[in-house]
XYZ file of C-alpha atoms in Angstrom:
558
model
C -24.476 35.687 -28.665
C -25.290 33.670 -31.462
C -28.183 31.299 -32.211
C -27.604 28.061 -31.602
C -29.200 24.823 -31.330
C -29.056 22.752 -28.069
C -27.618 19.666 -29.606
C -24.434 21.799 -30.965
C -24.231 23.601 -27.575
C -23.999 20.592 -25.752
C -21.172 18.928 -27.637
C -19.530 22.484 -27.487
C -20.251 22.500 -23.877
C -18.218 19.300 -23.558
C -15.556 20.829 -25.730
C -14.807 23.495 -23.393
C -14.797 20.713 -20.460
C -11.832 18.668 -22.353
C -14.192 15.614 -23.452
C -12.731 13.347 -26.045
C -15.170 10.642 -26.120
C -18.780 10.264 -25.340
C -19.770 6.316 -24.930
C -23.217 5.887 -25.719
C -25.592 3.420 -27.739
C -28.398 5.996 -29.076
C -32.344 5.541 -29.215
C -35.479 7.914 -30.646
C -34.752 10.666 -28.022
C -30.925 10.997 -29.004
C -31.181 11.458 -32.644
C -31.108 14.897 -32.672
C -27.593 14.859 -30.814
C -26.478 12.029 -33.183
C -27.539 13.935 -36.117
C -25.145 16.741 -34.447
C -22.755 13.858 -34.430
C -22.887 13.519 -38.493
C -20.197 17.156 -38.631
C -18.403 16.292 -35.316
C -14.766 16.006 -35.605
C -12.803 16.689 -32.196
C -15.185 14.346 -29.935
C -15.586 10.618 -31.027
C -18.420 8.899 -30.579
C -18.181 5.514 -29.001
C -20.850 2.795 -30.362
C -21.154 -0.183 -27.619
C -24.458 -2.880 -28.242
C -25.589 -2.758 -24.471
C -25.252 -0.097 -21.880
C -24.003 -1.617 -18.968
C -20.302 -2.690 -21.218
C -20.721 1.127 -22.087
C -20.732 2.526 -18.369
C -18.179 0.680 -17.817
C -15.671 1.595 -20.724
C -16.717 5.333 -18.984
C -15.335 4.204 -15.896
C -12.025 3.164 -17.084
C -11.299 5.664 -19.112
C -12.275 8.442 -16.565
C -10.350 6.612 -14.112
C -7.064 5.963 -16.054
C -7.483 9.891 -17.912
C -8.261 11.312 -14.464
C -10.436 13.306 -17.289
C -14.183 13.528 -17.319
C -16.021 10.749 -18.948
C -19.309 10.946 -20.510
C -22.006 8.388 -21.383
C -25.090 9.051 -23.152
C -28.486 6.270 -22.183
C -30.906 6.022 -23.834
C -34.101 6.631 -21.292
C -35.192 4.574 -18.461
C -34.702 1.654 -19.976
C -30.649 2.326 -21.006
C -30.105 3.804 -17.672
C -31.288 0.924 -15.914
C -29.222 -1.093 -18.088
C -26.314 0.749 -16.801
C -27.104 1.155 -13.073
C -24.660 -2.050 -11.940
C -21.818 -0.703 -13.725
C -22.949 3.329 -12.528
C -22.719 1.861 -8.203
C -19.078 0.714 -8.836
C -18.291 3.747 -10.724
C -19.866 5.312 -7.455
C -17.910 3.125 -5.427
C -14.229 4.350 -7.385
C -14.953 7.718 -7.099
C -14.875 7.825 -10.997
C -15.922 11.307 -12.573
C -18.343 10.373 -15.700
C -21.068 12.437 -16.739
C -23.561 10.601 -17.429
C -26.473 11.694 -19.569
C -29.679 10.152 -20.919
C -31.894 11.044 -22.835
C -35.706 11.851 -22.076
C -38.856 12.544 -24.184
C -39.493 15.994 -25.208
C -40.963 18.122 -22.078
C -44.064 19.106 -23.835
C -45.639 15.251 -23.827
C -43.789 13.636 -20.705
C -46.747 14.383 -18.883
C -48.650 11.880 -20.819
C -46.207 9.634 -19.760
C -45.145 8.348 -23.181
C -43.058 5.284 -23.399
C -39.642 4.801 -21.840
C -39.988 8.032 -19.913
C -39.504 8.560 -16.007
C -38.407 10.034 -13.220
C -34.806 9.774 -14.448
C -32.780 12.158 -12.040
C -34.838 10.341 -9.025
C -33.456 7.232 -10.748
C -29.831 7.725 -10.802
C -29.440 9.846 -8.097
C -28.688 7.016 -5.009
C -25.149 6.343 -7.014
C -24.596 9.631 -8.412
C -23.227 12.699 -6.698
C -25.551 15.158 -8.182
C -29.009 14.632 -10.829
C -31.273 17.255 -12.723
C -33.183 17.322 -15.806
C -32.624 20.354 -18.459
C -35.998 22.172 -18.358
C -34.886 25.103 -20.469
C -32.534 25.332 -23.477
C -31.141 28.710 -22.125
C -30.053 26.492 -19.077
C -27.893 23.770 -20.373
C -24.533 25.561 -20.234
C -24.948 26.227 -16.716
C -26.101 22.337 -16.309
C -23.343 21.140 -17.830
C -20.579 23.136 -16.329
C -22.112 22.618 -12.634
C -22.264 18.961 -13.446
C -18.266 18.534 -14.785
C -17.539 21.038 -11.991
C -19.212 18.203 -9.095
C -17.729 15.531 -11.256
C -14.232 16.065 -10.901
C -14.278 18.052 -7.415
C -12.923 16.185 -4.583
C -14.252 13.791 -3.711
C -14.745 12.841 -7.626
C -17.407 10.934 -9.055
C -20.300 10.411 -11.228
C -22.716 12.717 -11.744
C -26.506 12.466 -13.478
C -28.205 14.777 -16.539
C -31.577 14.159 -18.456
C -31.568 16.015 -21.309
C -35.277 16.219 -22.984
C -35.225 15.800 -26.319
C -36.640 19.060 -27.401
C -33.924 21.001 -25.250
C -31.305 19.076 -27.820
C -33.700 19.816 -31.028
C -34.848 23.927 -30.000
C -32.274 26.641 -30.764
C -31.724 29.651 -28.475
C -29.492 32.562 -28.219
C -26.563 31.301 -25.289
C -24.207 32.359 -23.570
C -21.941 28.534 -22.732
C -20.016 30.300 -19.979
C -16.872 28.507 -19.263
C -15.709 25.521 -17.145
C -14.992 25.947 -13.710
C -12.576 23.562 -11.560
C -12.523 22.761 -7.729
C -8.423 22.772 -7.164
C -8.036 19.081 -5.886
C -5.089 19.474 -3.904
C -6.914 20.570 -0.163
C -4.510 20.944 2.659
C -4.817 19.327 5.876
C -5.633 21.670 8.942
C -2.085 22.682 10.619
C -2.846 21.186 14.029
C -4.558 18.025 12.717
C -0.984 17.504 11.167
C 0.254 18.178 14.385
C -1.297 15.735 16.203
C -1.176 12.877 13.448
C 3.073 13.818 13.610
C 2.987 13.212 17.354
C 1.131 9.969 17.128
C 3.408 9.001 13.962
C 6.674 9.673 15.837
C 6.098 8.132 19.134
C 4.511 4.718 17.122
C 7.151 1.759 17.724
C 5.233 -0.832 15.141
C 3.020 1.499 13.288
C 1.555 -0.100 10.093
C -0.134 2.018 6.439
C -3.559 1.462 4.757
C -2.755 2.925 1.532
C -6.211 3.798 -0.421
C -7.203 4.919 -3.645
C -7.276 8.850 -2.860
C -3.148 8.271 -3.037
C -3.311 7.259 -6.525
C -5.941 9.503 -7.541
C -3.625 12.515 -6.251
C -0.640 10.589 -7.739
C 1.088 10.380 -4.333
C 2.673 7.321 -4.478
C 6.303 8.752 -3.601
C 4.832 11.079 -1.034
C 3.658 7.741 0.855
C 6.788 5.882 0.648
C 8.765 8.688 1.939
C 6.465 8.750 5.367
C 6.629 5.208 5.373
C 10.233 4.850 5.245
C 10.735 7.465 7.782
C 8.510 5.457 9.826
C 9.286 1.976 9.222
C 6.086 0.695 8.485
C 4.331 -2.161 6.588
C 1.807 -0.568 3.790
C -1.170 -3.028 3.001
C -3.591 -2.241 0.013
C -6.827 -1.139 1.176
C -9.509 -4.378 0.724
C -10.917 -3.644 -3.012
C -8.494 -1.378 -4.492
C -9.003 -0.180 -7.994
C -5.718 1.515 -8.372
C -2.082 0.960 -7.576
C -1.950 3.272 -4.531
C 1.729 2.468 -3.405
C 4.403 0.522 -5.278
C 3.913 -3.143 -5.527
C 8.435 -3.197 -5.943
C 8.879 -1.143 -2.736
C 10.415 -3.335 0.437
C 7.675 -2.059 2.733
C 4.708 -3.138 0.475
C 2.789 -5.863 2.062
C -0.366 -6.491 -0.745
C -3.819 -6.885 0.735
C -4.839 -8.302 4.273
C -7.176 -10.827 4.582
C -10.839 -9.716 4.396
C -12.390 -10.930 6.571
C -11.892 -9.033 10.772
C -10.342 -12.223 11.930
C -7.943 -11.670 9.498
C -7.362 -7.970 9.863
C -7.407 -8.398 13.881
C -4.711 -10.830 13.476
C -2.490 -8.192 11.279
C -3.584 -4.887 13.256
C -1.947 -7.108 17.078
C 1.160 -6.602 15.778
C 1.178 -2.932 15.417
C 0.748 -0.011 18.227
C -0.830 2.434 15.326
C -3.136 2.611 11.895
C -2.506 5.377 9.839
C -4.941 5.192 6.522
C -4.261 7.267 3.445
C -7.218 7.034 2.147
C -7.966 3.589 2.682
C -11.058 1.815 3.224
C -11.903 1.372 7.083
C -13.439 -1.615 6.156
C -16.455 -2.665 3.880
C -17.332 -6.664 5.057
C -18.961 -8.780 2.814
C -20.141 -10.727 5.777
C -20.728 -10.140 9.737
C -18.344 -11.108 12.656
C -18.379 -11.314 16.301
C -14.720 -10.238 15.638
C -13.706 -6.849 16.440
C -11.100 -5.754 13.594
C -9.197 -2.673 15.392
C -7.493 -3.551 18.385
C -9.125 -1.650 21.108
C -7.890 1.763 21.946
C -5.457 1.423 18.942
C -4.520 5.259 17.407
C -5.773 5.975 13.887
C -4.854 8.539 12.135
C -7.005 9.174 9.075
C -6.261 11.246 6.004
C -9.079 11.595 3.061
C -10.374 13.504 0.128
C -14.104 12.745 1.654
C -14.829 13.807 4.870
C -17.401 11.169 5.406
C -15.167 8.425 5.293
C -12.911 9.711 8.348
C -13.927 8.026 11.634
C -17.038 6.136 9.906
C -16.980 3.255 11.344
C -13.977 3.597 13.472
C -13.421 6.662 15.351
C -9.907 8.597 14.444
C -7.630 10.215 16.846
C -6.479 12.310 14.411
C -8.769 13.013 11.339
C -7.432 14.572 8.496
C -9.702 16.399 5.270
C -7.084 16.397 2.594
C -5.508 15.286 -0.512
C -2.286 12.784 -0.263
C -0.504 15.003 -2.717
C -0.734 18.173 -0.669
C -0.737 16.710 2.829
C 1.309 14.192 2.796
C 4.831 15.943 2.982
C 3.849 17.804 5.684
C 2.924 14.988 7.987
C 6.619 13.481 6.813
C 8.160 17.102 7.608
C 6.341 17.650 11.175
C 7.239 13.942 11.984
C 10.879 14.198 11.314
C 11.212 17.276 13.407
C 9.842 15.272 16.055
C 11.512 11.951 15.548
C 14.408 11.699 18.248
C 17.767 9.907 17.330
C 16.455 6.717 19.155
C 13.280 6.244 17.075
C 15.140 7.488 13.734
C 17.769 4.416 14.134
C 15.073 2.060 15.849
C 13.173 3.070 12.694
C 16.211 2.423 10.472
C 16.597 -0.704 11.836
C 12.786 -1.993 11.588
C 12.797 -0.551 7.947
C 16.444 -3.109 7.454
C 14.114 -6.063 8.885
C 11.139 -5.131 7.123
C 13.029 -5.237 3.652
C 15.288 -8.743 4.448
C 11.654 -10.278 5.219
C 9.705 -8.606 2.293
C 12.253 -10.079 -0.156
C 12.379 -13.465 1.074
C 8.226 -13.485 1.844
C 8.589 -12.420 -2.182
C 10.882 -14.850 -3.251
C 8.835 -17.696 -1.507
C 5.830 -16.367 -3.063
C 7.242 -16.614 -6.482
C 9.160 -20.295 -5.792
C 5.653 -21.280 -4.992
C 4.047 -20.206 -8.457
C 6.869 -21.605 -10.372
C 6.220 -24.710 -8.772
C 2.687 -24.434 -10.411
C 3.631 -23.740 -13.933
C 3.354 -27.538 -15.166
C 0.334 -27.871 -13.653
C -2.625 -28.960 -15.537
C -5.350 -27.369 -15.859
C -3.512 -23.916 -15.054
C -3.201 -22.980 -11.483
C -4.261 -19.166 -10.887
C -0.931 -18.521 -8.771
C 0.904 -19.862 -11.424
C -0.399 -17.622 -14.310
C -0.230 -14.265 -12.470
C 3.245 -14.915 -11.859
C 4.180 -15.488 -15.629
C 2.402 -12.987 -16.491
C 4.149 -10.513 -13.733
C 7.356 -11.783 -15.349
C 6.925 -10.559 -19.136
C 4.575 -7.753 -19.462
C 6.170 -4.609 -20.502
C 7.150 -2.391 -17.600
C 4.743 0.298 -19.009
C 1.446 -2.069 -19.525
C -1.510 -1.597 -17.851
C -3.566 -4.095 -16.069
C -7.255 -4.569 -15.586
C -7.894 -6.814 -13.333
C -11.192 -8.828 -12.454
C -10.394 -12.634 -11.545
C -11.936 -12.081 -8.009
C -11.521 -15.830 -6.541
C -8.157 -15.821 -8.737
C -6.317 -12.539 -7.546
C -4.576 -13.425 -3.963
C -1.206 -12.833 -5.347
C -1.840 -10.615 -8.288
C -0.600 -6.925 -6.569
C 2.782 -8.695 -5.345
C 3.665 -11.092 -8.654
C 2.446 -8.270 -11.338
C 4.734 -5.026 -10.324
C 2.195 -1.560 -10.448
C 4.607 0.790 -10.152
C 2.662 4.436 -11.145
C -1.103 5.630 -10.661
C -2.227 4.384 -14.061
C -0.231 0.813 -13.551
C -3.143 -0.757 -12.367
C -7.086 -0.838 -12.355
C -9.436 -3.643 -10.453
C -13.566 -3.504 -10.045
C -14.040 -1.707 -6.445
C -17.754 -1.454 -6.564
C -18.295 -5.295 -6.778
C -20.903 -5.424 -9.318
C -18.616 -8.032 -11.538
C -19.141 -7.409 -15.187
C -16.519 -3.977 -15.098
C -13.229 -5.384 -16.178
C -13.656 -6.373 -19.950
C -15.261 -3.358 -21.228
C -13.338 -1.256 -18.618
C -10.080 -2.197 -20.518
C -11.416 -0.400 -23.495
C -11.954 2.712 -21.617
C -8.421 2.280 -20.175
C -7.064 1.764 -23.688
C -8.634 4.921 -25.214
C -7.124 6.883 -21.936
C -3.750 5.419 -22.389
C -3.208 4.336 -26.011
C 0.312 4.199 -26.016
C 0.573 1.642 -23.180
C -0.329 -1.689 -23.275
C -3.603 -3.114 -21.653
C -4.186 -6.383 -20.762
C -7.315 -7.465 -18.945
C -7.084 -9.922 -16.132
C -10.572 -11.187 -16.299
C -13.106 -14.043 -14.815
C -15.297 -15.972 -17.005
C -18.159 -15.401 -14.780
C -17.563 -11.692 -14.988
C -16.690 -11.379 -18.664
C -19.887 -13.028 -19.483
C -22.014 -9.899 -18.141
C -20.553 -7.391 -20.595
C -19.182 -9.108 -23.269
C -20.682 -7.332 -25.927
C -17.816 -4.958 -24.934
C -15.605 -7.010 -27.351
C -17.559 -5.866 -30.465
C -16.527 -2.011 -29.855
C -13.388 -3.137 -29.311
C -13.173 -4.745 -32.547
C -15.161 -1.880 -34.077
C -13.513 1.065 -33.239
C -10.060 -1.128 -33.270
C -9.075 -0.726 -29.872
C -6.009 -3.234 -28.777
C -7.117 -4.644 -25.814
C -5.955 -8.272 -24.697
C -8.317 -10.292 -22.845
C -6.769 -13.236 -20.803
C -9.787 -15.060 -19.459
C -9.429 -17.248 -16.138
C -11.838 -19.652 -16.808
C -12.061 -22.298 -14.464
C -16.215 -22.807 -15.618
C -17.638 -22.106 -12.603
C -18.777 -19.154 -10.139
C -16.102 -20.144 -7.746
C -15.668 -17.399 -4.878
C -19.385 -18.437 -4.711
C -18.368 -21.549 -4.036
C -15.495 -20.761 -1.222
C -18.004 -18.594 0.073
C -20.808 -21.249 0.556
C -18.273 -23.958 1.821
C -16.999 -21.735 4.888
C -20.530 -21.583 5.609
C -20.013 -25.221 6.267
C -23.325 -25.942 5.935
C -25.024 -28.942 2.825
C -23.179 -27.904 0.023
C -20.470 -28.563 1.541
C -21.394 -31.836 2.765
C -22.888 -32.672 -0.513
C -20.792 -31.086 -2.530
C -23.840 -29.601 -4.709
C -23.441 -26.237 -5.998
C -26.926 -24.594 -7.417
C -26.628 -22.293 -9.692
C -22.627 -21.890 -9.394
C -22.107 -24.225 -12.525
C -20.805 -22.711 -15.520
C -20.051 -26.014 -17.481
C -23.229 -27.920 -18.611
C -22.810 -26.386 -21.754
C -19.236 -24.652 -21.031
C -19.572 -21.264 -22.905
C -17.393 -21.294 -26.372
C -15.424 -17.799 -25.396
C -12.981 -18.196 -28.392
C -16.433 -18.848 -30.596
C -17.723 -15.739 -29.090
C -15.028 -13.175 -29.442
C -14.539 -14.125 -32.936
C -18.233 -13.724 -33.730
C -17.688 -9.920 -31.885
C -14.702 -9.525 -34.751
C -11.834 -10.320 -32.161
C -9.153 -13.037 -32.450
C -9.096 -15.739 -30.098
C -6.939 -18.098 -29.466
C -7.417 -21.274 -26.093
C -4.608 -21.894 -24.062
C -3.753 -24.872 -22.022
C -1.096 -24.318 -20.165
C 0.779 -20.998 -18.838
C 3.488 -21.055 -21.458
C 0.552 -21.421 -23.814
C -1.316 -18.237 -22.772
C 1.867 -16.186 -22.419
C 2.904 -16.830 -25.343
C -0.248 -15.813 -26.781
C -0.388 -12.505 -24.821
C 2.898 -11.707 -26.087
C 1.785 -12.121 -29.772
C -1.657 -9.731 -28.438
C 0.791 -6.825 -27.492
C 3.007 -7.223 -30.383
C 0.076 -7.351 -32.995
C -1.416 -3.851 -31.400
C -5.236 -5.036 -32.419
C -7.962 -6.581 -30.120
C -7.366 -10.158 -28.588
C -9.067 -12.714 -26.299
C -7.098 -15.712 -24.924
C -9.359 -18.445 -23.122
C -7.074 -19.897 -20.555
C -8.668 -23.315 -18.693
C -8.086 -22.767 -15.442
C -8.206 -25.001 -12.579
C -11.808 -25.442 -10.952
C -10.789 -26.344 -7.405
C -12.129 -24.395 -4.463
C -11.526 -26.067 -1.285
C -7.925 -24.573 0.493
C -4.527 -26.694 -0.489
């Protein structure tokens, strides 16, 4: 084999695993690999100012590519930068290799400065962490990391590389890739029993999940549910579109809270989750949200999440894609002529009520649209009414969104992105990696001003490496779910109406100022036809774009 030196190998390395783009913001222990950088051509190199906007753009893009995304840190320091953005990149089950880089082997026992422990460091959000010891090494290390990256059930994974293994030349073999084939079959008797379960169900109701849009099983779920007759919610937090937001039996989020989901799950004799999340509470309840002895059946990619909190009568380990069909197939031989028309007929009902719930919904918004300042419901549902069928939305608006899945259609996988993890911050630079994934669809980012304000330096790579993102930013100057949190708590600042440390407005932050400093136009809006307006021009003018939309800072229930 030939010599070679370890910063060449490794970009080869990611060659050979279909990389496009490493994100990364480079420090003393990196040069070597950006020197290698200098006579790249095939990957780019993606400059952000801070790492946290960086991990993020990672995420997206290895969400919306389905691809592997890589990031390279800089040290402790950069990968502690990035840590908030790495646990909701955890949390989506988003494949990104991420990389950082350490001080050269031969001196990190003097503990020099920046160094650590960095595989000990990333390794509670990571799937896998390890440090490059040897140069003759690094092929396997990077193949066994893309390999656990993108393996089912996908999601980050951790590499040190020592600056000396990127500087030293050696004579390698770089192997070749290997892939884990995604699309696992449920076991033939689980199937079985789910089918039973599924035909016999007179109200049975669908969590759909994100697994179903990571396996781009959309149509496999509305098939089952049509057979069926039965209601699909979004799981709590989704990040993707996992079942048609146009389709008569979609039915948008539940309430989260276990009152709320109690009050849904009485109606219904049986939960069948496709991957959905059986449920992550922000905050306790007495509440119990499953009906007891209610039948779940329970399809994922990860085995851990079946029966975790909630134990399932029939658990199945596999992906939508695969497993999906045959549930349909073993429930339709079992479906007598009774329950196929009883199911015809709920599926009839189902569809009158979903378009006048719909209708209502929108009536509602309209309403709205004279409002001043602009009402949230009011704004989704313009928007919803004149993006391009093909854009894709990032959404982070958080005390805004209640409405967004059922006023802005997602129709396909890639439709539709929002933060999962929680760590707010993910949306704005997350549209870039969305962008670069998907550049010849639209992207429009739905985002909060508290959110937008911990990553913004995303906007300057935007405007950098001209990416045409538009920004619409719900501003309403305040943390507010922080505040509807801390009034149903009914407790002083409620009674005092005192907020500490929820108060974005004393100075507001100048966000039209601020993109344009980054090198991105900006433009305020006051009212919806304003900012619709304006996002129309974004998409048309295919560059970067921020519209500042003053929202309405209310956060008591109308």
């Amino acid at each position: 084999m030939p010599i070679i030196s370890g910063r060449r190998a490794f970009l080869e390395l990611l060659k050979q695993e279909g990389v496009e783009y490493v994100f990364g913001n480079p420090g003393t222990t990196e040069l070597a690999l950006m020197d290698a950088f200098a006579v790249e051509r095939d990957i780019k190199y993606v400059l952000g100012l801070q790492e946290a906007a960086l991990m993020a753009m990672a995420d997206g893009y290895a969400q919306a590519s389905g691809k592997l995304g890589v990031i390279n840190l800089h040290v402790a320091p950069g990968l502690g930068n990035a840590m908030g953005m790495l646990y909701d990149a955890m949390k989506a089950n988003s494949p990104v290799l991420v990389t950082a880089g350490q001080q050269d082997l031969e001196y990190v026992v003097a503990e020099p400065v920046l160094t650590a422990d960095l595989p000990t460091l990333a390794r509670p959000f990571v799937k896998w962490a390890a440090e490059v010891h040897r140069l003759e090494d690094l092929p396997t290390y990077v193949h066994r990391a893309a390999k656990t990256a993108l393996a089912p059930p996908m999601g980050p994974v951790f590499l040190s590389l020592p600056g000396d293994i990127l500087k030293n030349e050696a004579d390698l073999d770089l192997m070749t890739p290997t892939r884990v084939a995604p699309r696992v079959r449920g076991d033939a008797e689980a199937i079985a029993v789910a089918a039973d379960l599924l035909a016999k169900a007179e109200r049975p109701v669908i969590i759909a999940g994100d697994a179903v849009a990571q396996s781009n099983a959309l149509g496999e779920l509305a098939e089952l549910a049509e057979l069926i007759a039965a209601p699909v919610y979004v799981e709590f937090v989704p990040n993707t579109a996992s079942f048609p937001a146009s389709h008569p039996l979609y039915r948008g989020s539940m309430t989260r809270s276990q009152a709320g989901v109690r009050e849904v799950l009485d109606r219904h004799d049986l939960l069948f989750s496709a991957g959905g999340d059986l449920f992550t509470w922000s905050l306790p309840s007495k509440v119990e949200p499953i009906p007891h002895g209610m039948p779940l059946v329970h399809l994922d990619t990860d085995p851990w999440q079946i029966g975790k909190n909630y134990p399932a009568t029939a658990g199945i380990f596999g992906d939508p894609k695969a497993t999906l069909p045959e549930i349909t197939a073993a429930v339709r031989e079992r479906m007598s002529g009774g329950q196929r028309a009883a199911a015809r007929q709920r599926l009839h009902a189902m569809s009158e009520a979903a378009m006048a719930e719909r209708h209502v919904l929108k009536e509602k918004a309209r309403a709205l649209a004279g409002h001043s300042p602009v009402q949230p419901l009011a704004l989704l549902e313009a928007i919803g009414a004149m993006l391009p069928k093909d854009a894709v939305v990032i959404e982070e608006i958080l005390s805004s969104a209640p409405g967004a899945r059922s006023l802005i259609n997602s129709e396909d996988a890639q439709s539709f992105f929002a933060l999962r993890g929680g760590g707010i911050g993910w949306g704005l630079p997350a549209a870039i990696g969305a962008k670069l994934a998907l550049p010849n669809r639209p992207v429009v980012a739905l985002v909060g001003d508290g959110s937008a304000l911990y990553t913004a330096q995303g906007l300057w790579t935007a405007a950098h490496s001209r990416i045409p993102v538009t920004w619409v930013i719900f501003n309403n100057t305040s943390y507010r779910i922080l505040k509807q949190r801390v009034v149903a708590m009914r407790g002083m600042a409620e009674q005092t109406d005192t907020f500490v440390g929820m108060e974005l407005n004393d100075p507001p932050v100048d966000f039209v100022g601020m993109a344009r400093s980054f090198g991105v136009k900006a433009e305020r809006a006051r009212s919806v036809k304003d900012a619709t307006d304006l996002i129309a021009q974004a998409i048309k003018g295919n560059a970067p774009m921020l519209i500042d939309v003053e929202m309405d800072r209310s956060y008591k229930p109308v």
